[in-house]
Amino acid sequence: MKRMAKLLAVMSLLAAIGCHKNVPPVARPTPPPPAPTNPAARPPSPPEPVAEPTIVPPEPVREDAIASASLDDLNRNSPLKPVFFALDSDELTSDAQKSLDDNAALLKRYSTWAVTIEGHCDERGTAEYNLALGERRAVAARAYLVSLGVPADRLRTVSYGKEFPFDPGHDESAYSKNRRAHFVVTAK
Amino acid sequence: MMKKLEALVAIAVLGAWVRAQPPPQQQPPAQPPPTTQQPTEIETTIRGEGGAPPRLAVPDFIAITKDKESVDTARTIGQVLWDDLNFEREFSFIPRDVIATVPAATSFNDVPFDRWRELNADGLIVGTVEKTGNGFKVDMRLYNVRTRQMAYGREYTGSNARLFAHTMSDEIHQTQRALRGVARTKLTFASDRDGERMTGTVEKRETKEIYIADYDGENQRRVTVGRTLNITPRWSPDGRSIAYTSYRRGPPQVFISNIFQGTLEEATKGERVGQNWLPAWSPDGQRICFGSTRDGGSSQLYVINRDGSALRRLTNDKWVNTTPTWSPSGNQIAFVSDRTGSPQIYVINADGVGAPQRISTSESYADKPAWSPPPFNEISYTARTGPGNDIKVIDMPTRVVRQLTFGEGTNESPTWAANGRHLAFMSTRSGKSQIFTIARDGKNLKQITKNGNNQQPDWSR
């Protein structure tokens, strides 16, 4: 056996020398190293739940000051913004429209509110015509809210002309505050 | 509230009684006082020298009964009668300090005619006051000082010293000058003087109530108990009711207070009637024209019977149509419309037929037309003249405009006296809003109210 092994080894050696002479070495690409394995990316699949789903506790109750306020408190510090007008005018300025956009959002959120829109005027106009002008202002604000999808039957109008100025002064600063559509929540 | 109302009604009824029932008239004494020369013809009209206004002497009346009440009444009658007569400027007067130098008569029998004649008096009023069981008997005589004949005389019974004088003044103007005096007419207006807080609002808002006053500002009394906003009062032509705009239902409505009965009517009641304001009585007192939003859109003019029946629409467009006033004939209505972009005065037929005719053509802003009674045919109105407003008058036949106030404060809401010779209006010239009267020529301005803010006067017929 020993002699047999020696013989095989010599033959292999000779064969290897002979091959080297006849066959040029061929460059072989080295196989890519195995992809590194990351145990974390391959969690074991979770077991099928066997218990009932856990009950998720409700969202904690947020204190909604607006929803919980009394009508008087609500109107004393109203979240509905007044809308201001130019002298003798019932046109809604871009500022007025912005205020009404906010009011509309609020009125959609609190969908049970009924609102009276009061029209007011400054003292420069006459008492009599101001009744009609105040109404025009209230109606302009109402029409805009209705166009934004606030139901018309939740919006009443009343004109006070110049009978109830918000600022009793006699200058433009007072006048500009007194030319307004003013929102009063009457039911919620 | 009812107690107060009843009290007001009681006062009002008393006033109505005095007014509605002229004091029983007795024949003037058949015997004129002794005269030195008996004229062949009795002159019943006192004339001035050379066409000048007659010059009158109006001394205090003579108290026949000497108690304090009689003495006070005698003095009050003389003084109020002087003021009443002076108001129309149909007479000139011997000054009060000069009168004080003339010996006072003690009866009709010791009148110092010579002294009055020396003072160039054309006429002399002598009166006596005598206490009776429940008031006074007052005897008034107007003498022609030259002839010493009585030109007019009458006996009155009653208890209200001022009303005695007002009645005498109206009769003297009627008989001597063929003039309808206004001494017994009254003013109504809205006032916040009570400072009561409006209920149902979080803002500090004060109520306004309807008040009345004598034409000279005396006897100011409240006639509504609405506890809300009550504005734009208007006397009914018979002077027994006041229509006004009241917010007692929330949105404004036209109410009628029958002030001598204490009852209330609601001329514009009903469902979905919108806002209703600025009532104006037709001259016959049967109908009321007013502005309303009842059909949606801006204020339009409507006419309704005072009991709320027979509603009729007068205007129908997208503009404001408001602040009506009737012509004295009742055929036309002047009103305010902003169809040109600013409020201006127009006239339409009272039946609504035909196109409105524009009246104010030289104003940037005009409101509150008030159509004068005859013999004038004028419309007074409020005009924007600067930062504030002034009272102007347009003569309808000629369309000539004249101005009565000139930028002292703001001036608004004119109303005519029944004879067209005076107007009342609101002015801020003395600070707050107050009621003033002024003669039709812009003279004789007089402040009527002083307490609180007072606005939107209306002068009774």
XYZ file of C-alpha atoms in Angstrom:
649
model
C 0.000 0.000 0.000
C 2.829 2.314 0.905
C 4.528 1.731 -2.440
C 1.205 2.243 -4.165
C 0.726 5.630 -2.469
C 4.268 6.684 -3.360
C 3.613 5.797 -6.925
C 0.389 7.757 -7.104
C 2.090 10.764 -5.618
C 4.894 10.651 -8.142
C 2.420 10.237 -10.987
C 0.370 13.147 -9.794
C 3.469 15.265 -9.575
C 4.531 14.346 -13.095
C 1.023 14.970 -14.353
C 1.023 18.342 -12.712
C 4.357 19.330 -14.311
C 3.155 18.033 -17.671
C -0.142 20.018 -17.380
C 1.591 23.167 -16.386
C 3.560 23.028 -19.545
C 0.572 22.384 -21.847
C -2.378 24.350 -20.308
C -1.987 28.006 -19.500
C -3.458 29.012 -16.224
C -6.894 30.514 -16.557
C -7.873 33.390 -14.369
C -10.905 32.411 -12.409
C -13.113 34.928 -10.652
C -13.183 34.464 -7.019
C -16.651 33.761 -5.786
C -18.241 36.704 -3.889
C -18.003 36.413 -0.214
C -21.115 35.250 1.391
C -23.476 38.143 2.277
C -22.974 39.129 5.827
C -25.816 37.935 7.873
C -27.577 40.376 10.273
C -29.622 38.680 12.875
C -31.542 41.836 13.749
C -33.026 42.276 10.262
C -34.491 38.939 10.371
C -36.603 38.689 13.489
C -38.327 35.549 14.076
C -41.891 35.839 12.849
C -44.176 36.682 15.816
C -46.371 34.073 17.124
C -49.975 34.158 16.166
C -51.907 36.015 18.929
C -53.895 33.730 20.993
C -55.506 36.329 23.265
C -58.287 38.898 22.494
C -57.031 42.235 21.125
C -55.967 44.625 23.813
C -58.534 47.407 24.422
C -56.974 50.745 23.463
C -57.862 53.371 26.021
C -59.812 56.352 24.562
C -58.035 59.634 23.886
C -57.798 61.609 27.052
C -60.728 64.127 27.323
C -59.461 67.528 26.212
C -61.027 70.518 27.955
C -62.982 72.369 25.170
C -63.469 75.813 26.615
C -65.554 76.877 23.672
C -67.898 73.937 23.820
C -68.355 74.115 27.564
C -68.761 77.878 27.940
C -72.114 79.382 28.777
C -73.693 81.502 26.076
C -72.884 84.679 27.965
C -69.262 83.701 28.519
C -69.028 82.672 24.911
C -70.308 86.001 23.703
C -68.266 87.973 26.196
C -65.081 86.583 24.682
C -66.386 85.402 21.381
C -64.391 83.063 19.177
C -66.410 84.440 16.269
C -64.561 87.404 14.854
C -66.271 90.687 14.112
C -66.065 91.961 10.566
C -65.238 95.603 9.900
C -66.368 97.862 7.068
C -65.398 101.099 5.372
C -67.509 104.248 5.745
C -70.940 103.963 4.085
C -69.944 100.541 2.746
C -71.214 97.001 3.089
C -68.418 95.478 1.010
C -66.376 92.672 2.549
C -62.673 93.482 2.484
C -60.082 90.703 2.239
C -59.546 91.023 5.977
C -63.267 90.680 6.487
C -63.317 87.570 4.324
C -60.460 86.055 6.324
C -62.369 86.619 9.547
C -65.457 85.079 8.003
C -63.447 82.077 6.766
C -62.402 81.448 10.371
C -65.934 81.980 11.592
C -67.265 79.549 9.015
C -64.802 76.883 10.146
C -65.869 77.405 13.729
C -69.547 77.276 12.829
C -69.017 74.024 10.963
C -67.177 72.559 13.931
C -69.909 73.624 16.340
C -72.708 72.631 14.094
C -75.494 73.225 16.580
C -74.800 76.883 17.138
C -77.352 79.416 16.055
C -75.939 82.849 15.510
C -77.367 86.336 15.174
C -75.288 88.655 13.019
C -75.706 92.229 14.195
C -75.094 95.085 11.762
C -73.629 98.256 13.284
C -72.663 101.682 11.934
C -70.592 104.615 13.083
C -72.194 107.875 14.131
C -71.392 109.827 10.987
C -74.247 108.386 9.011
C -77.789 109.349 9.919
C -79.733 107.305 12.440
C -82.458 106.416 9.963
C -80.414 105.312 6.951
C -78.002 103.507 9.259
C -80.734 101.025 10.129
C -80.756 99.895 6.512
C -76.968 100.106 6.151
C -76.414 97.999 9.270
C -78.731 95.402 7.836
C -76.781 95.386 4.582
C -73.580 94.705 6.500
C -75.130 91.862 8.453
C -76.585 90.406 5.252
C -73.216 90.647 3.454
C -71.540 88.680 6.251
C -74.350 86.142 6.291
C -74.277 85.601 2.528
C -70.535 84.985 2.637
C -70.874 82.391 5.410
C -73.674 80.670 3.521
C -71.470 80.554 0.432
C -68.911 78.695 2.544
C -71.479 76.095 3.463
C -72.859 77.345 6.771
C -76.571 76.570 6.748
C -78.584 79.755 6.255
C -81.168 78.806 8.854
C -78.548 79.055 11.586
C -77.780 82.671 10.773
C -80.169 85.488 11.643
C -79.516 89.166 11.060
C -80.527 92.267 12.985
C -79.510 95.858 12.420
C -78.885 98.263 15.277
C -77.876 101.150 13.041
C -75.772 103.471 15.168
C -77.711 102.882 18.368
C -75.140 100.676 20.104
C -71.606 101.891 19.364
C -68.864 99.596 20.677
C -66.562 102.559 21.191
C -68.254 105.751 22.373
C -65.475 107.943 21.001
C -65.870 110.490 18.238
C -62.786 109.782 16.113
C -61.824 107.418 13.312
C -60.393 104.945 15.794
C -63.820 104.630 17.390
C -65.686 104.812 14.101
C -63.668 101.968 12.603
C -64.617 99.735 15.523
C -68.258 100.659 15.246
C -68.716 99.833 11.552
C -69.074 96.121 11.980
C -70.952 92.896 11.674
C -70.935 91.448 15.167
C -71.626 87.811 15.972
C -73.756 86.672 18.880
C -74.296 83.002 19.633
C -77.946 82.608 20.570
C -78.164 78.820 20.937
C -75.677 75.940 21.144
C -93.784 97.275 35.578
C -97.589 97.248 35.368
C -97.885 99.630 38.293
C -95.605 102.070 36.571
C -97.491 101.681 33.327
C -100.774 102.295 35.073
C -99.390 105.399 36.677
C -98.212 106.635 33.317
C -101.577 105.887 31.817
C -103.340 107.720 34.604
C -101.205 110.771 33.957
C -101.727 110.410 30.256
C -105.492 110.046 30.558
C -105.649 113.136 32.703
C -103.719 115.012 30.048
C -106.000 113.710 27.345
C -109.065 114.766 29.267
C -107.836 118.282 29.594
C -106.880 118.368 25.967
C -109.866 116.578 24.513
C -112.395 118.516 26.571
C -111.962 122.209 26.061
C -112.806 124.066 29.210
C -116.478 124.959 29.254
C -116.832 128.224 27.493
C -118.849 131.009 28.927
C -119.971 134.052 27.138
C -117.644 136.975 27.552
C -119.140 139.532 29.852
C -121.757 141.520 28.019
C -120.606 144.770 29.514
C -117.243 146.000 28.371
C -115.349 147.995 30.941
C -116.133 151.682 31.153
C -114.687 153.642 28.331
C -114.243 157.295 27.799
C -115.220 157.291 24.182
C -117.604 154.702 22.822
C -116.511 153.565 19.333
C -119.222 153.114 16.779
C -117.813 149.801 15.665
C -116.126 147.210 17.859
C -112.689 146.304 16.523
C -111.941 142.625 17.154
C -108.416 142.689 15.794
C -105.538 144.505 17.457
C -103.383 146.331 14.918
C -99.909 147.763 15.179
C -98.933 151.279 14.239
C -98.255 151.748 10.540
C -98.234 148.066 9.711
C -95.812 147.114 12.508
C -96.625 144.005 14.523
C -99.114 144.766 17.257
C -97.356 145.652 20.496
C -98.751 143.724 23.427
C -98.548 144.111 27.180
C -98.868 140.794 29.023
C -98.675 141.433 32.771
C -99.107 138.652 35.305
C -102.686 137.601 35.860
C -104.603 138.882 38.878
C -105.226 136.402 41.684
C -108.756 137.086 42.909
C -108.385 134.421 45.570
C -105.237 135.156 47.537
C -104.033 131.645 48.464
C -100.562 130.649 47.282
C -101.866 128.254 44.663
C -103.948 130.963 43.045
C -101.100 133.451 43.174
C -98.677 130.946 41.622
C -101.163 129.995 38.940
C -101.779 133.644 38.088
C -98.068 134.304 37.723
C -97.439 131.131 35.690
C -100.260 131.844 33.267
C -98.972 135.340 32.530
C -95.408 134.185 31.998
C -96.221 131.124 29.893
C -98.719 133.092 27.817
C -95.988 135.634 27.099
C -93.611 132.879 25.968
C -96.288 131.176 23.885
C -97.218 134.392 22.078
C -93.576 135.321 21.620
C -92.873 131.957 20.016
C -94.742 132.833 16.823
C -93.266 136.357 16.565
C -96.580 137.810 15.461
C -96.514 140.433 18.189
C -93.929 142.672 19.772
C -93.957 142.997 23.522
C -93.509 145.599 26.174
C -90.471 144.336 28.079
C -91.070 142.665 31.411
C -88.975 145.205 33.345
C -91.085 148.002 31.891
C -94.273 146.154 32.811
C -93.028 146.064 36.380
C -93.210 149.890 36.493
C -96.933 149.937 35.736
C -99.281 149.708 38.712
C -100.863 146.251 38.716
C -104.607 146.139 38.250
C -106.592 144.371 40.944
C -109.611 143.688 38.730
C -110.959 144.500 35.279
C -112.216 147.772 36.728
C -108.924 149.483 37.529
C -106.864 148.768 34.428
C -104.462 151.724 33.869
C -105.138 152.101 30.152
C -103.516 155.554 30.102
C -100.224 154.161 31.341
C -100.298 151.328 28.788
C -101.070 153.757 26.046
C -98.117 155.930 27.120
C -95.948 152.828 26.679
C -97.275 152.484 23.129
C -99.150 149.279 23.829
C -101.613 148.375 21.086
C -103.051 145.483 22.994
C -103.253 144.499 26.644
C -104.054 141.128 28.142
C -105.689 141.203 31.531
C -106.677 138.017 33.305
C -108.017 136.934 36.650
C -107.606 133.650 38.492
C -110.116 132.476 41.042
C -109.952 129.253 42.986
C -112.976 127.002 42.637
C -113.878 123.663 44.199
C -111.571 121.531 42.071
C -109.374 123.975 40.206
C -109.523 127.492 38.911
C -111.769 129.755 36.960
C -109.682 131.957 34.708
C -111.003 135.000 32.866
C -108.827 136.372 30.087
C -109.488 139.562 28.118
C -107.522 141.073 25.295
C -108.104 144.829 25.102
C -107.510 147.272 22.330
C -105.611 149.860 24.384
C -106.630 152.750 22.127
C -110.364 152.071 22.222
C -110.341 150.294 25.599
C -112.653 147.783 23.981
C -112.276 144.074 24.494
C -111.137 142.462 21.238
C -111.308 138.916 22.565
C -112.166 137.370 25.873
C -113.010 134.042 27.371
C -113.501 132.248 30.615
C -111.785 128.950 31.254
C -111.977 126.301 33.947
C -109.359 123.709 34.689
C -106.366 123.119 36.914
C -103.256 123.186 34.728
C -101.739 126.664 34.647
C -99.586 126.008 31.594
C -102.478 124.502 29.676
C -104.598 127.612 30.426
C -101.868 129.742 28.887
C -101.298 127.447 25.889
C -105.008 127.434 25.123
C -105.245 131.224 25.360
C -102.207 131.638 23.121
C -103.617 129.374 20.427
C -106.942 131.205 20.535
C -105.343 134.637 20.397
C -103.221 133.595 17.414
C -106.257 132.137 15.689
C -108.566 135.097 16.274
C -106.027 137.893 15.954
C -103.653 136.580 13.316
C -105.627 133.777 11.620
C -102.702 131.588 12.598
C -102.757 128.071 13.884
C -100.640 128.241 17.043
C -98.756 125.199 18.281
C -98.727 125.908 22.019
C -100.763 122.782 22.716
C -98.789 120.512 20.416
C -96.267 118.048 21.777
C -92.941 116.533 20.905
C -92.050 112.879 21.107
C -88.513 111.510 20.991
C -86.355 108.564 22.058
C -84.113 108.909 25.107
C -81.570 106.854 27.039
C -81.873 109.111 30.103
C -82.996 106.339 32.421
C -79.723 104.476 31.911
C -81.461 101.125 32.136
C -79.469 98.226 30.873
C -80.703 96.253 27.949
C -81.364 92.630 28.882
C -80.013 89.700 26.928
C -76.726 91.226 25.807
C -73.252 90.890 27.274
C -72.203 94.311 26.034
C -73.144 97.330 28.082
C -76.072 98.577 26.088
C -78.604 101.008 27.428
C -82.264 100.946 26.621
C -83.980 103.776 24.854
C -87.564 104.631 25.666
C -90.112 106.897 24.040
C -90.791 110.225 25.751
C -93.186 113.073 25.158
C -92.924 116.737 26.095
C -94.898 119.920 25.625
C -93.770 121.929 22.606
C -91.688 124.129 24.917
C -89.940 121.176 26.560
C -91.998 121.188 29.742
C -93.653 118.081 31.190
C -91.213 115.516 29.803
C -92.707 112.103 30.430
C -91.878 108.557 29.457
C -94.577 106.617 27.626
C -92.997 103.214 26.953
C -91.771 100.502 29.298
C -90.180 98.294 26.690
C -86.868 97.805 28.514
C -85.282 97.546 25.122
C -84.379 99.742 22.180
C -87.350 101.932 21.202
C -86.638 104.545 18.551
C -88.096 106.675 15.711
C -91.413 107.651 17.366
C -94.126 109.318 15.279
C -97.334 110.933 16.527
C -100.576 109.752 15.001
C -102.371 112.680 13.358
C -104.926 112.775 16.193
C -102.149 113.012 18.774
C -103.419 110.049 20.748
C -101.009 107.357 19.615
C -97.309 107.029 18.892
C -95.930 104.541 16.376
C -92.274 103.604 16.806
C -89.591 101.037 16.098
C -89.146 98.609 18.989
C -86.691 95.733 19.451
C -88.759 94.077 22.153
C -89.287 91.006 19.971
C -85.597 90.837 19.056
C -85.676 92.077 15.491
C -87.173 95.552 15.189
C -90.943 95.820 14.716
C -93.435 98.652 14.425
C -95.429 99.118 17.625
C -98.168 101.619 18.404
C -98.632 102.927 21.930
C -102.040 104.417 22.596
C -100.635 106.661 25.257
C -103.910 107.821 26.757
C -105.259 104.286 27.071
C -102.080 102.463 28.033
C -102.581 99.902 25.275
C -100.102 98.578 22.771
C -100.668 97.508 19.189
C -98.244 95.552 17.053
C -98.656 96.730 13.497
C -96.091 94.365 11.957
C -96.598 91.209 13.958
C -96.459 87.788 12.369
C -94.084 85.014 11.403
C -91.159 85.715 9.124
C -91.861 89.428 8.880
C -88.185 90.387 8.898
C -87.143 93.694 10.340
C -89.546 96.622 10.287
C -88.740 100.207 11.067
C -89.394 103.919 10.632
C -93.209 104.040 10.663
C -94.898 107.102 9.142
C -98.619 107.763 9.549
C -100.767 108.649 6.583
C -102.430 112.049 7.102
C -105.767 110.364 7.837
C -104.149 108.182 10.501
C -105.470 104.981 8.946
C -102.297 103.630 7.397
C -98.606 103.399 8.178
C -95.766 103.381 5.676
C -92.565 101.728 6.891
C -89.359 100.039 5.795
C -89.104 96.249 5.990
C -86.819 93.365 5.042
C -89.710 90.877 5.150
C -89.289 89.678 1.584
C -85.529 89.258 1.905
C -82.977 91.617 0.485
C -82.604 95.213 1.537
C -85.185 97.439 3.191
C -88.242 98.096 0.998
C -91.260 100.329 1.573
C -94.633 98.902 2.550
C -97.975 100.366 3.571
C -100.179 98.629 6.109
C -103.389 99.488 7.926
C -102.713 100.382 11.518
C -104.342 97.126 12.627
C -101.820 95.176 10.551
C -104.178 94.354 7.669
C -103.958 95.142 3.946
C -100.188 94.991 3.533
C -99.041 96.510 0.255
C -95.530 96.708 -1.145
C -94.481 100.045 -2.633
C -90.908 99.479 -3.818
C -89.324 96.401 -5.313
C -85.660 96.614 -6.181
C -82.297 95.598 -4.759
C -81.538 98.976 -3.194
C -82.327 100.351 0.200
C -85.695 102.135 0.293
C -86.449 103.552 3.715
C -87.352 106.539 5.947
C -90.766 107.437 4.455
C -92.837 110.581 5.052
C -96.274 111.340 3.567
C -97.194 114.485 1.716
C -99.907 116.462 3.548
C -102.456 115.379 0.931
C -101.564 111.732 1.400
C -101.057 111.300 -2.346
C -97.293 111.060 -2.303
C -94.553 109.626 -0.150
C -91.032 110.994 0.102
C -88.406 108.441 1.070
C -84.705 107.625 0.927
C -83.015 105.283 -1.520
C -79.361 104.529 -2.190
C -79.926 103.425 -5.787
C -77.267 105.846 -6.970
C -74.749 104.643 -4.400
C -75.518 107.165 -1.675
C -78.741 107.828 0.208
C -80.848 110.445 -1.583
C -84.420 111.672 -1.313
C -87.089 110.560 -3.777
C -90.842 110.947 -4.114
C -93.285 108.304 -5.316
C -97.036 108.155 -5.582
C -98.545 106.701 -2.428
C -100.018 103.851 -4.482
C -96.526 102.917 -5.649
C -97.397 103.492 -9.302
C -94.803 105.282 -11.412
C -91.079 105.782 -11.152
C -89.579 107.519 -8.137
C -88.593 111.112 -8.754
C -85.299 112.261 -7.284
C -85.569 115.354 -5.092
C -82.122 115.876 -3.557
C -79.726 116.629 -6.375
C -76.980 118.637 -4.706
C -76.162 116.443 -1.707
C -73.571 113.733 -1.237
C -75.822 112.131 1.355
C -79.423 112.985 2.306
C -81.809 111.261 4.728
C -84.941 111.720 6.853
C -87.240 113.767 4.632
C -90.093 115.510 6.472
C -92.827 117.061 4.353
C -94.063 120.395 5.683
C -97.714 121.069 6.397
C -99.463 123.733 4.314
C -99.320 126.588 3.537
C -95.716 125.636 2.783
C -94.728 122.886 0.411
C -91.233 122.029 1.553
C -89.261 118.980 2.514
C -86.722 119.286 5.299
C -83.988 116.692 5.514
C -80.603 115.796 6.960
C -77.641 116.471 4.648
C -74.002 115.524 5.061
C -72.122 118.802 4.959
C -68.702 117.890 6.347
C -67.713 115.553 9.098
C -71.254 115.975 10.396
C -74.727 116.670 9.097
C -76.932 119.739 8.870
C -80.626 120.447 8.462
C -81.719 121.728 5.073
C -85.047 122.563 3.478
C -86.000 122.225 -0.174
C -88.937 124.171 -1.573
C -90.808 121.679 -3.730
C -92.195 124.019 -6.409
C -88.866 125.801 -7.031
C -86.415 123.170 -5.739
C -84.507 125.970 -4.020
C -82.518 124.617 -1.076
C -81.803 126.540 2.101
C -79.794 125.534 5.135
C -80.904 125.951 8.750
C -77.881 124.709 10.704
C -74.227 125.271 9.958
C -71.887 122.640 11.278
C -72.344 123.118 15.001
C -72.124 119.502 16.105
C -74.053 117.137 13.908
C -77.693 117.840 13.201
C -80.262 115.248 12.218
C -83.872 114.128 12.040
C -85.899 117.284 11.323
C -89.644 117.377 11.956
C -92.129 120.203 11.308
C -94.471 121.935 13.709
C -98.120 121.704 12.706
C -98.138 125.221 11.260
C -94.925 124.779 9.278
C -93.297 127.742 11.033
C -90.882 125.744 13.214
C -88.847 122.578 13.151
C -87.467 120.303 15.809
C -84.302 118.282 15.262
C -81.488 116.468 17.056
C -78.150 118.177 17.522
C -74.901 117.353 19.306
C -73.868 121.034 19.492
C -74.126 121.092 23.271
C -72.335 117.762 23.807
C -74.690 114.840 23.901
C -77.547 114.325 21.465
C -80.327 116.762 22.353
C -83.601 117.963 20.883
C -83.790 121.572 19.681
C -86.474 123.673 18.063
C -85.788 126.379 15.516
C -87.913 128.769 13.483
C -88.283 128.062 9.779
C -85.942 130.986 9.026
C -83.203 129.504 11.211
C -83.760 131.908 14.109
C -84.895 131.302 17.690
C -82.927 128.149 18.398
C -84.116 126.585 21.638
C -82.823 123.531 23.487
C -85.674 121.273 24.579
C -83.910 118.373 26.324
C -80.897 118.316 28.624
C -80.987 114.924 30.320
C -79.217 111.933 28.727
C -79.148 111.464 24.962
C -82.314 112.358 23.097
C -82.968 111.708 19.444
C -85.398 111.485 16.543
C -88.005 114.059 17.531
C -91.468 114.134 16.016
C -93.819 117.090 16.428
C -97.534 116.400 16.832
C -100.127 117.848 14.431
